[in-house]
XYZ file of C-alpha atoms in Angstrom:
776
model
C 43.795 94.486 179.934
C 43.751 97.900 181.614
C 40.242 98.500 180.394
C 39.134 95.126 181.770
C 40.628 95.789 185.164
C 39.212 99.285 185.325
C 35.797 98.015 184.289
C 35.870 95.224 186.870
C 36.841 97.619 189.603
C 34.102 99.966 188.666
C 31.573 97.107 188.500
C 32.686 95.792 191.910
C 32.365 99.256 193.381
C 28.864 99.734 192.009
C 27.781 96.266 193.174
C 29.088 96.773 196.673
C 27.705 100.267 196.970
C 24.490 99.270 198.803
C 26.334 97.222 201.354
C 28.889 99.891 201.863
C 26.164 102.415 202.272
C 24.646 100.435 205.126
C 27.928 100.143 207.013
C 29.346 103.571 206.457
C 28.570 106.692 208.304
C 28.039 110.051 206.738
C 31.620 111.098 207.286
C 32.956 107.886 205.821
C 30.657 108.278 202.839
C 31.914 111.803 202.184
C 35.491 110.534 202.162
C 34.679 107.862 199.555
C 33.227 110.305 196.994
C 36.608 111.466 195.605
C 37.628 107.886 195.151
C 34.478 107.131 193.105
C 35.005 110.185 190.898
C 38.597 109.221 190.188
C 37.630 105.683 189.245
C 34.911 107.031 186.848
C 37.339 109.441 185.126
C 39.816 106.635 184.618
C 37.156 104.450 183.034
C 36.113 107.291 180.665
C 39.722 107.875 179.604
C 40.196 104.208 178.760
C 36.970 104.191 176.708
C 38.009 107.341 174.743
C 41.429 105.791 174.005
C 39.780 102.722 172.513
C 37.515 104.859 170.273
C 40.451 106.979 169.035
C 42.439 103.877 168.100
C 39.448 102.449 166.221
C 38.998 105.726 164.241
C 42.694 105.771 163.383
C 42.501 102.193 162.030
C 39.451 103.087 159.874
C 41.226 106.255 158.547
C 44.290 104.267 157.538
C 42.066 101.732 155.816
C 40.187 104.464 153.858
C 43.507 106.080 152.897
C 44.805 102.778 151.581
C 41.627 102.279 149.527
C 41.901 105.820 148.089
C 45.544 105.261 147.219
C 44.562 102.087 145.422
C 41.837 103.885 143.425
C 44.263 106.661 142.493
C 46.784 104.091 141.347
C 44.086 102.393 139.294
C 43.046 105.699 137.704
C 46.649 106.571 136.948
C 47.189 103.197 135.350
C 43.995 103.677 133.328
C 45.151 107.167 132.259
C 48.533 105.701 131.293
C 46.740 103.050 129.238
C 44.688 105.745 127.472
C 47.788 107.792 126.802
C 49.548 104.710 125.459
C 46.510 103.998 123.286
C 46.538 107.577 121.955
C 50.291 107.362 121.388
C 49.833 104.281 119.261
C 46.801 105.629 117.351
C 48.911 107.611 114.902
C 47.568 111.013 115.892
C 48.411 113.907 118.206
C 45.999 115.527 120.664
C 46.761 118.821 122.397
C 44.730 119.819 125.476
C 44.553 123.298 127.020
C 42.965 123.136 130.471
C 43.508 126.701 131.599
C 47.186 126.194 132.358
C 49.894 128.067 130.521
C 51.570 124.849 129.282
C 49.382 122.575 127.118
C 49.370 118.796 127.439
C 50.431 116.672 124.453
C 49.085 113.172 123.825
C 50.260 110.916 121.032
C 53.405 110.209 119.056
C 55.202 113.169 117.460
C 56.381 110.959 114.551
C 52.794 110.606 113.318
C 52.746 114.294 112.389
C 56.288 115.694 112.568
C 59.445 114.537 110.803
C 61.592 111.984 112.642
C 63.582 113.412 115.516
C 61.294 116.356 116.278
C 59.923 116.863 119.788
C 56.160 116.715 120.195
C 56.074 120.324 121.425
C 57.061 121.333 117.878
C 53.540 120.507 116.717
C 52.451 124.010 117.748
C 55.085 125.497 115.418
C 52.669 125.217 112.485
C 54.869 126.949 109.832
C 57.635 124.391 110.439
C 55.596 121.444 109.097
C 52.608 122.939 107.231
C 52.361 124.905 104.011
C 52.409 128.676 104.741
C 48.745 129.237 103.849
C 47.542 126.201 105.833
C 49.791 127.153 108.764
C 48.215 130.622 108.914
C 44.735 129.088 108.673
C 45.344 126.606 111.493
C 46.916 129.322 113.650
C 43.875 131.577 113.260
C 41.430 128.703 113.859
C 43.311 127.669 117.014
C 43.308 131.232 118.330
C 39.542 131.511 117.721
C 39.035 128.146 119.446
C 40.899 129.141 122.602
C 39.444 132.672 122.815
C 35.860 132.116 121.708
C 35.277 128.362 121.760
C 34.727 128.170 117.948
C 35.291 124.580 116.832
C 36.542 123.551 113.388
C 37.255 120.513 111.198
C 39.600 121.154 108.261
C 42.113 119.292 106.079
C 45.636 120.686 105.764
C 48.632 119.994 103.507
C 52.051 119.410 105.060
C 55.364 120.487 103.554
C 56.135 116.883 102.513
C 52.829 116.492 100.647
C 50.784 114.671 103.299
C 47.213 115.565 104.261
C 46.370 116.117 107.917
C 42.899 116.467 109.332
C 42.701 119.057 112.153
C 39.718 119.023 114.521
C 39.279 121.547 117.320
C 36.562 121.662 119.960
C 35.814 123.354 123.265
C 36.529 121.255 126.354
C 34.818 122.779 129.392
C 36.770 125.922 130.196
C 39.612 124.735 127.954
C 40.062 123.444 124.412
C 41.418 120.433 122.528
C 43.087 120.059 119.102
C 43.425 116.703 117.341
C 45.772 116.223 114.371
C 45.243 113.027 112.395
C 46.990 112.132 109.114
C 44.613 111.030 106.344
C 45.135 107.959 104.201
C 47.559 108.727 101.400
C 45.877 108.403 98.027
C 47.518 107.314 94.763
C 48.897 110.147 92.626
C 46.219 109.792 89.918
C 43.398 109.813 92.457
C 45.022 112.702 94.307
C 45.301 114.729 91.098
C 41.637 114.211 90.277
C 40.690 115.009 93.867
C 42.612 118.273 93.578
C 40.759 119.090 90.371
C 37.396 118.571 92.065
C 38.546 120.618 95.061
C 39.566 123.440 92.697
C 36.031 123.511 91.284
C 34.385 123.396 94.694
C 36.670 126.137 96.035
C 35.220 128.708 93.638
C 31.571 127.872 94.240
C 29.584 130.542 96.128
C 27.474 127.848 97.815
C 28.578 125.327 100.482
C 30.275 122.216 99.104
C 32.413 119.433 100.631
C 34.462 116.529 99.205
C 34.913 113.104 100.809
C 37.516 110.471 99.866
C 36.605 106.922 98.938
C 37.153 105.830 102.546
C 34.635 108.431 103.758
C 37.207 110.812 105.231
C 36.802 114.526 104.651
C 39.352 115.842 102.152
C 38.071 119.351 101.332
C 35.436 121.915 102.378
C 35.099 125.257 100.624
C 34.883 128.615 102.378
C 31.084 128.794 102.190
C 30.748 125.374 103.868
C 33.156 126.301 106.649
C 31.303 129.577 107.256
C 27.944 127.797 107.410
C 29.166 125.082 109.784
C 31.181 127.584 111.852
C 33.997 125.065 112.109
C 31.813 122.440 113.773
C 32.045 118.775 112.786
C 28.533 118.410 111.358
C 27.483 115.963 108.662
C 26.366 117.673 105.412
C 22.880 116.197 105.673
C 22.402 117.511 109.196
C 23.851 120.893 108.227
C 21.483 121.140 105.241
C 18.500 120.360 107.472
C 19.586 123.005 110.004
C 20.048 125.635 107.281
C 16.885 124.740 105.333
C 18.840 123.656 102.238
C 18.890 120.635 99.939
C 21.964 118.382 100.026
C 22.906 117.036 96.575
C 25.152 113.961 96.955
C 27.176 113.185 93.799
C 29.262 109.998 93.434
C 32.704 110.523 91.899
C 35.624 108.227 91.026
C 37.642 109.925 93.771
C 34.879 109.594 96.386
C 31.774 111.724 96.657
C 30.906 115.421 96.747
C 28.014 117.009 98.634
C 26.637 120.342 97.431
C 24.129 122.397 99.485
C 21.648 124.489 97.499
C 18.335 126.248 97.933
C 15.322 123.965 97.793
C 14.005 124.055 94.194
C 10.380 124.808 93.459
C 10.221 122.063 90.843
C 11.379 118.479 90.978
C 15.181 118.086 91.186
C 17.081 117.460 87.992
C 18.443 113.889 87.837
C 22.217 113.701 88.124
C 23.863 112.064 85.102
C 26.252 109.180 85.591
C 29.895 110.215 85.814
C 32.265 109.627 82.934
C 35.494 107.742 83.323
C 38.373 109.632 81.640
C 39.980 113.110 81.771
C 37.997 115.918 83.316
C 34.733 114.291 82.298
C 34.372 112.780 85.759
C 33.323 116.278 86.883
C 30.302 116.362 84.571
C 27.896 114.954 87.158
C 28.602 117.433 89.891
C 28.972 120.381 87.496
C 25.645 119.751 85.798
C 23.889 119.487 89.182
C 25.098 122.903 90.252
C 22.862 125.963 89.979
C 25.948 128.122 89.437
C 26.945 128.578 85.767
C 30.270 126.782 85.140
C 32.280 126.153 81.970
C 35.605 124.285 81.683
C 37.976 124.737 78.750
C 41.197 122.823 78.107
C 44.553 124.298 77.157
C 43.458 124.460 73.495
C 40.527 126.719 74.431
C 38.123 123.851 73.664
C 34.986 123.409 75.732
C 35.314 120.327 77.910
C 32.272 120.679 80.149
C 29.475 123.162 80.870
C 26.264 122.865 82.816
C 22.684 123.829 82.135
C 22.991 126.942 84.272
C 25.744 128.190 81.898
C 23.554 127.719 78.809
C 20.606 129.369 80.571
C 22.717 132.360 81.669
C 23.849 133.123 78.118
C 20.573 131.930 76.527
C 22.380 129.402 74.342
C 20.766 126.365 72.776
C 22.210 123.252 74.528
C 22.176 121.461 71.169
C 24.460 124.136 69.732
C 26.715 124.311 72.786
C 28.727 121.094 72.415
C 32.066 119.957 73.861
C 35.029 120.798 71.651
C 33.811 124.274 70.671
C 36.432 127.015 70.729
C 35.798 129.663 73.381
C 36.470 132.393 70.826
C 33.585 131.113 68.720
C 31.320 131.118 71.751
C 32.330 134.701 72.577
C 31.715 135.803 68.977
C 28.258 134.214 69.068
C 27.445 135.990 72.301
C 28.617 139.319 70.854
C 26.435 138.790 67.784
C 23.426 138.051 70.026
C 24.120 141.221 72.025
C 24.906 139.323 75.230
C 28.387 140.705 75.949
C 29.340 144.092 77.408
C 29.359 146.908 74.840
C 33.086 147.485 74.339
C 34.439 149.912 71.720
C 37.409 147.599 70.970
C 35.988 144.093 71.113
C 39.164 142.385 69.903
C 41.265 143.930 72.672
C 38.616 143.051 75.245
C 38.502 139.404 74.052
C 42.296 139.132 74.071
C 42.403 140.403 77.627
C 39.725 137.922 78.628
C 41.603 134.998 77.024
C 44.618 135.754 79.201
C 42.803 133.594 81.762
C 44.577 130.573 80.209
C 47.887 131.844 81.607
C 46.651 132.145 85.195
C 48.409 130.316 87.989
C 45.910 131.381 90.660
C 42.188 132.205 90.672
C 41.239 135.700 89.484
C 38.047 137.678 89.818
C 37.495 140.011 86.871
C 35.577 143.245 86.776
C 31.795 142.750 86.559
C 30.326 142.398 83.072
C 27.487 144.876 82.542
C 25.326 143.259 79.864
C 23.108 145.183 77.423
C 19.937 143.583 78.868
C 20.612 145.195 82.250
C 22.121 142.206 84.017
C 25.496 142.260 85.741
C 27.637 139.112 85.817
C 30.694 138.405 87.975
C 33.294 136.136 86.335
C 35.839 134.069 88.295
C 38.578 132.291 86.331
C 40.840 129.601 87.814
C 43.415 127.153 86.385
C 41.814 123.823 85.436
C 44.779 121.634 86.337
C 48.414 120.860 85.620
C 47.679 120.238 81.924
C 46.385 123.762 81.438
C 42.970 125.125 80.703
C 40.611 127.337 82.678
C 37.503 126.975 84.796
C 34.949 129.792 84.565
C 32.430 130.375 87.325
C 29.731 132.935 86.531
C 27.424 134.610 89.045
C 24.502 136.878 88.230
C 24.901 139.708 90.772
C 22.180 141.941 89.329
C 19.874 141.485 92.318
C 22.770 141.933 94.725
C 23.762 145.230 93.130
C 20.142 146.344 93.100
C 19.787 145.517 96.778
C 23.047 147.292 97.534
C 21.859 150.312 95.573
C 18.518 150.328 97.378
C 20.275 149.893 100.690
C 22.643 152.735 99.866
C 19.717 154.931 98.825
C 17.870 154.067 102.008
C 20.959 154.893 104.035
C 21.283 158.223 102.221
C 17.631 159.032 102.956
C 18.062 158.035 106.584
C 21.219 160.090 106.817
C 19.514 163.132 105.280
C 16.554 162.702 107.631
C 18.858 162.277 110.594
C 20.850 165.366 109.684
C 17.666 167.427 109.350
C 16.419 166.562 112.833
C 16.377 169.267 115.479
C 17.278 166.629 118.087
C 20.816 165.492 118.683
C 21.129 161.743 118.017
C 23.914 159.403 119.153
C 23.995 155.595 118.826
C 26.604 153.683 120.827
C 27.596 150.073 120.196
C 28.055 147.452 122.892
C 31.793 148.248 122.870
C 31.080 151.853 123.891
C 31.950 153.359 120.511
C 29.822 155.894 118.657
C 28.352 154.238 115.550
C 25.914 156.917 114.387
C 25.382 160.620 115.034
C 24.079 163.804 113.414
C 25.401 167.384 113.252
C 22.920 168.531 115.911
C 24.776 166.443 118.508
C 27.968 168.351 117.732
C 26.128 171.679 118.074
C 24.447 170.879 121.390
C 27.597 169.581 123.079
C 30.175 171.706 121.198
C 31.967 168.606 119.880
C 34.382 168.716 116.908
C 32.739 167.299 113.787
C 35.903 165.491 112.714
C 35.947 163.664 116.060
C 32.449 162.246 115.554
C 33.411 160.980 112.083
C 36.056 158.682 113.608
C 33.545 156.634 115.659
C 35.137 157.640 118.962
C 34.813 155.784 122.236
C 32.591 157.402 124.837
C 35.676 158.181 126.927
C 37.026 160.259 124.027
C 33.712 162.130 123.872
C 33.938 162.833 127.604
C 37.426 164.283 127.083
C 36.157 166.516 124.250
C 33.173 167.674 126.339
C 35.553 168.463 129.208
C 37.425 170.883 126.944
C 34.227 172.555 125.692
C 32.229 172.540 128.962
C 34.789 172.222 131.752
C 32.407 173.124 134.595
C 29.960 170.247 134.466
C 30.274 168.570 131.039
C 32.455 165.606 132.144
C 30.247 164.834 135.147
C 27.081 164.854 133.042
C 28.541 162.478 130.454
C 29.919 160.132 133.106
C 26.371 159.758 134.416
C 25.180 159.052 130.873
C 28.003 156.541 130.363
C 26.668 154.324 133.143
C 23.449 153.858 131.187
C 25.258 153.316 127.873
C 27.696 150.604 128.995
C 25.074 148.805 131.112
C 24.648 145.444 129.353
C 21.992 144.142 131.735
C 19.306 142.573 129.488
C 16.560 143.654 131.900
C 17.509 147.319 131.977
C 14.819 149.837 131.104
C 14.869 152.954 128.972
C 15.681 156.233 130.668
C 14.710 159.838 130.163
C 15.233 163.062 132.034
C 16.355 166.679 131.880
C 19.905 168.020 132.045
C 20.510 171.562 133.304
C 23.986 172.688 132.323
C 26.137 175.308 133.991
C 25.898 177.536 130.905
C 22.122 177.813 131.362
C 21.093 175.392 128.602
C 18.464 172.767 129.412
C 18.400 169.507 127.451
C 15.810 166.743 127.585
C 17.417 163.353 126.927
C 16.079 159.883 126.217
C 18.126 156.678 126.344
C 16.658 153.751 124.401
C 18.033 150.249 124.028
C 17.881 148.961 120.442
C 17.090 145.324 119.521
C 20.708 144.661 118.454
C 22.037 145.657 121.881
C 23.123 149.158 120.900
C 21.992 152.245 122.820
C 20.409 155.292 121.169
C 20.419 158.676 122.882
C 18.503 161.768 121.816
C 18.944 165.317 123.106
C 16.407 168.153 122.673
C 17.193 171.759 123.569
C 14.225 172.891 125.671
C 15.804 176.042 127.091
C 13.352 178.491 125.499
C 10.248 176.404 126.095
C 11.312 175.774 129.700
C 11.762 179.521 130.220
C 8.333 180.164 128.718
C 6.869 177.527 130.976
C 8.524 179.078 134.009
C 7.179 182.540 133.108
C 3.686 181.154 132.555
C 3.869 179.275 135.845
C 4.887 182.412 137.706
C 2.139 184.402 135.987
C -0.433 181.756 136.803
C 0.678 181.723 140.434
C 0.350 185.535 140.522
C -3.158 185.311 139.056
C -4.123 182.668 141.585
C -2.800 184.889 144.371
C -4.686 187.900 143.002
C -7.876 185.890 142.730
C -7.446 184.735 146.308
C -6.940 188.335 147.453
C -10.020 189.391 145.492
C -12.100 186.707 147.172
C -10.830 187.811 150.560
C -11.667 191.415 149.676
C -15.169 190.553 148.558
C -15.762 188.570 151.730
C -14.826 191.605 153.831
C -16.676 194.189 151.727
C -20.072 193.446 153.244
C -18.930 194.149 156.776
C -16.027 196.565 156.349
C -17.881 198.893 153.920
C -21.562 198.445 154.708
C -21.270 199.197 158.411
C -19.756 202.682 158.027
C -21.930 203.320 154.967
C -25.052 202.626 156.984
C -23.915 205.165 159.560
C -23.252 207.762 156.865
C -26.663 207.275 155.312
C -28.397 207.401 158.704
C -26.742 210.664 159.770
C -27.318 212.181 156.307
C -31.022 211.360 156.517
C -31.095 212.811 160.045
C -29.573 216.069 158.819
C -31.938 216.222 155.838
C -34.976 215.824 158.106
C -33.912 218.994 160.038
C -34.677 217.165 163.252
C -31.557 218.672 164.775
C -32.215 222.115 163.387
C -32.957 223.972 160.189
C -30.430 223.870 157.295
C -29.456 226.540 154.886
C -29.786 225.961 151.181
C -26.058 225.299 150.914
C -26.223 222.789 153.742
C -29.188 221.060 152.148
C -27.265 220.820 148.887
C -24.309 219.230 150.666
C -26.565 216.832 152.507
C -28.206 215.750 149.224
C -24.730 215.086 147.755
C -23.858 212.922 150.774
C -27.066 210.934 150.453
C -26.654 210.445 146.655
C -23.037 209.373 146.942
C -23.946 206.976 149.736
C -26.637 205.408 147.557
C -24.160 205.123 144.666
C -21.592 203.517 146.939
C -24.185 201.060 148.206
C -25.054 200.110 144.644
C -21.358 199.554 143.856
C -21.002 197.297 146.887
C -24.050 195.330 145.790
C -22.557 195.034 142.294
C -19.252 193.745 143.648
C -20.948 191.119 145.776
C -23.243 190.056 142.956
C -20.315 189.834 140.547
C -18.387 187.659 142.996
C -21.286 185.251 143.361
C -21.604 184.967 139.566
C -17.855 184.308 139.171
C -17.973 181.687 141.895
C -20.827 179.939 140.087
C -23.128 180.124 143.109
C -25.502 182.829 141.871
C -29.077 181.602 141.974
C -32.049 182.972 140.109
C -35.669 183.138 141.270
C -37.916 183.335 138.229
C -41.388 184.718 138.822
C -43.922 186.520 136.608
C -42.803 190.141 136.442
C -44.536 193.465 135.737
C -42.146 195.204 133.347
C -43.534 198.673 134.179
C -42.983 198.088 137.900
C -39.410 196.948 137.243
C -38.716 200.138 135.269
C -40.191 202.310 138.021
C -37.885 200.720 140.599
C -34.848 201.299 138.359
C -35.865 204.973 137.864
C -36.283 205.413 141.604
C -32.752 204.203 142.213
C -31.510 206.451 139.455
C -33.191 209.482 141.003
C -31.377 208.813 144.268
C -28.076 208.537 142.443
C -28.527 211.674 140.361
C -30.471 214.132 142.617
C -31.445 217.634 141.498
C -28.908 219.716 143.389
C -27.286 223.142 142.847
C -29.795 223.953 140.154
C -28.383 221.259 137.876
C -30.878 220.305 135.152
C -32.565 217.011 136.014
C -32.020 213.915 133.913
C -34.663 213.504 131.203
C -35.705 209.827 131.043
C -38.219 208.839 128.389
C -39.871 205.411 128.592
C -41.781 203.717 125.760
C -43.755 200.577 126.665
C -46.601 199.049 124.634
C -49.906 198.752 126.421
C -49.959 194.972 126.198
C -46.788 192.987 126.806
C -46.494 189.233 127.368
C -45.598 188.054 130.852
C -41.848 187.978 131.550
C -40.651 185.174 133.767
C -37.394 186.383 135.298
C -35.602 187.307 138.527
C -37.054 190.703 139.286
C -34.165 191.889 141.472
C -31.614 191.017 138.755
C -33.647 192.721 136.027
C -33.938 195.911 138.140
C -30.145 195.888 138.524
C -29.738 195.438 134.761
C -32.067 198.364 133.963
C -30.567 200.559 136.685
C -27.010 200.000 135.463
C -27.993 200.609 131.827
C -29.768 203.855 132.725
C -27.021 205.040 135.089
C -24.384 204.343 132.441
C -26.347 206.316 129.862
C -26.775 209.139 132.434
C -23.024 209.247 133.091
C -22.291 209.649 129.392
C -24.978 212.321 128.938
C -24.750 216.007 129.675
C -26.797 217.395 132.627
C -30.406 217.548 131.502
C -29.661 215.171 128.629
C -32.191 212.747 127.220
C -32.122 208.991 127.908
C -34.683 206.789 126.194
C -35.768 203.321 127.351
C -38.011 201.278 125.051
C -39.416 197.790 125.489
C -40.914 195.564 122.784
C -41.835 191.880 122.470
C -40.486 189.960 119.496
C -41.380 186.297 119.216
C -40.439 184.496 122.410
C -38.094 187.257 123.523
C -38.391 190.696 125.084
C -36.092 193.477 123.846
C -34.902 196.323 126.126
C -33.198 199.237 124.333
C -31.448 202.149 126.081
C -30.355 205.152 123.977
C -28.646 208.408 124.891
C -27.415 211.453 122.957
C -24.309 212.054 125.011
C -20.675 211.146 124.370
C -20.158 207.807 122.732
C -18.855 204.989 124.893
C -15.083 204.563 124.785
C -13.480 201.196 124.058
C -13.132 200.397 127.765
C -16.877 200.794 128.262
C -17.692 198.786 125.185
C -15.322 196.028 126.256
C -16.979 195.879 129.669
C -20.015 194.283 128.084
C -17.824 191.402 126.872
C -14.977 191.615 129.387
C -14.573 193.617 132.574
C -12.600 196.818 132.563
C -11.462 199.165 135.247
C -12.397 202.221 133.155
C -9.267 203.957 134.375
C -9.410 206.413 131.505
C -13.056 207.457 132.087
C -14.027 210.857 133.437
C -15.146 211.371 137.027
C -18.793 211.336 135.926
C -18.276 208.165 133.845
C -16.160 206.305 136.404
C -17.967 203.246 137.772
C -19.852 202.528 134.561
C -17.494 199.681 133.678
C -18.407 197.702 136.766
C -22.100 198.318 136.176
C -21.862 197.072 132.582
C -20.050 193.967 133.795
C -22.976 193.324 136.120
C -25.356 193.801 133.182
C -23.430 191.300 131.078
C -23.342 188.707 133.875
C -27.048 188.944 134.743
C -28.169 188.979 131.091
C -26.167 185.793 130.417
C -27.543 184.312 133.631
C -31.036 184.739 132.147
C -29.930 183.223 128.824
C -30.056 186.592 127.042
C -27.747 188.597 124.803
C -26.423 192.161 124.864
C -24.958 194.392 122.148
C -23.674 197.999 121.887
C -24.095 200.290 118.865
C -22.929 203.817 118.133
C -25.444 206.456 117.170
C -24.647 209.196 114.738
C -23.679 211.900 115.267
C -23.643 211.306 119.044
C -24.793 208.820 121.586
C -24.880 205.071 122.064
C -27.469 202.335 121.896
C -27.456 199.241 124.148
C -29.808 196.353 123.235
C -30.647 193.580 125.699
C -32.609 190.557 124.482
C -34.150 188.276 127.133
C -36.206 185.107 126.687
C -39.766 185.375 127.975
C -39.185 182.373 130.234
C -35.693 182.740 131.659
C -36.084 179.613 133.818
C -36.510 177.343 130.784
C -33.646 179.081 128.949
C -31.203 178.690 131.842
C -32.154 175.020 132.256
C -31.548 174.385 128.544
C -28.179 176.165 128.755
C -27.098 173.871 131.582
């Protein structure tokens, strides 16, 4: 009503607005604006109120619908709970809460009057062994999600089937009583279960109604507690499922797929223990059943094959003692010094009340057989299950031998090895690890946790040991599947340096290796420092050589110029003494110039930038130039006897293609070296001959023989620090000779002359250009 009035007023105002606008002045219009705004705000408020009321009605309607759905779901849940309560079973659900939820009637499992919560008190209504089994299975289900499906025996003789499975983040356990069987059928079912319980291969027994009544340990381990049909389980495991019909139901036995066609299963008998004949004969495990009178009731083909007995001879009713005596005669039983006592001990199996596993029988033919004996039933007798464990023992022996070899190899390694499991515990190590980290050997033998190792390292290396191992721990406990291997170097406070490598193994474990590289690292550091010093020295040498030309040649040129000026007597006459001194200055200046040239030439050769200009050369002219330089170096002063140089050259020599300047330097240095080792006025002989495609230069002297430094200079440079003043400088000259001879593709050798003197032989190819090109 209010909204209608407000809307009409607003509509009337808007309709009359043009007319009002024509009759109103500006001042009147300004006074009407507040009135229009107030009317608009009132209209908006009314509209908002209507919308809020409509939303409230829709919310109440949705809430009523939700309440109805919840009531329906609760009623449906109550119906399901009522259905479960009347189904004769109990279901327990753990959904992450501390208190489980119970569904079903307690009377279907527990005695009358017990509360349903008492179902979890397994020892109060189950046999002790079955109660412990169900308790362990339930704990594994809740902690690891491992399902199971087993049959249990209650204290009052009833059978209960227990099934557990994971339920999201929780778990569920269903307890369902099985159909009670008649006493005769139950007894026979127990007999079959007793046989299946001692089989090494998976086997399961079903009642006549198809319900599971028994599964042996091997079957439970293979199925991992899951409710899987035997056929499906056999297909998953790659096995054959042998289904055998029995009077008490049917048994399913899983075995390896045979290479040949399967053996047909005989029809079951009807009385006594004979109903087991079908399943026993189908088994690949040797089995023999004897009654209380020690008479053979049933055996299978595997039993006859194991003992190599003729099936026609091995007939039901035979006394076990007769069978044992036959086997002893055939040499099939263990070699025992007192056979009668051994047989009597074996026959004590008829007094067993529980299964027993005897010591392995080591047969004369090299086989080893494991024998399991179990009571055959309430009427007495025994069931023997035989297993040939020869291959198992051989594999164990080989494995043990391999482990011993690996252990010996590991212990002999110079690297420290440590393998840590995913739980952080040390699983493998060698003595070297204890030595490198100063760890107690007895600690490593206990498979310590890495935290225990850190504590031990802290006691041995308190300065930095704990910190280093904490860094290593981060890589060991890192379970990231994408992590990469690590390696690096550890420098300890005690000066030791260890290279480590951290490798992840395929099974998730982490292997660490430590190598002590302290000595090699020190050697490397020394070599690095020495190499850096050599590089620095080589750089200084290059800088020196670069400055030699200017720093030494400029003053040397001045010395030579002034010496020549004095010798020319242009500034005045000289006395004989002054002339002698001037000649010494000029000779020493020439020698110094030659040394500078040698240094520069040697630097160019070392730098690999020395070039060679090969032209046809006149050998006689080359020798004359070398002699001229020698005369300037060794002038005739102070009455000293002049050097006697004898040259022998054939009249006809082939043309020598070589660098003339380099050859003159070679001859000059050879002659000057010989002159330095000769006495004043001594004889130096230079001979030249052609031999094949080579030209041989030989320089001989009769002075003091070259010392080892001079001889080494022809193969390696020497400073000739131990040479006399006259001989000093020869080492550098010989180094020049060696470099230029090799540059021409030639060879050089030094020989001692007897009783005095030395002989230097230089062999050069006739065409040095071709030789150097071939060498490149």
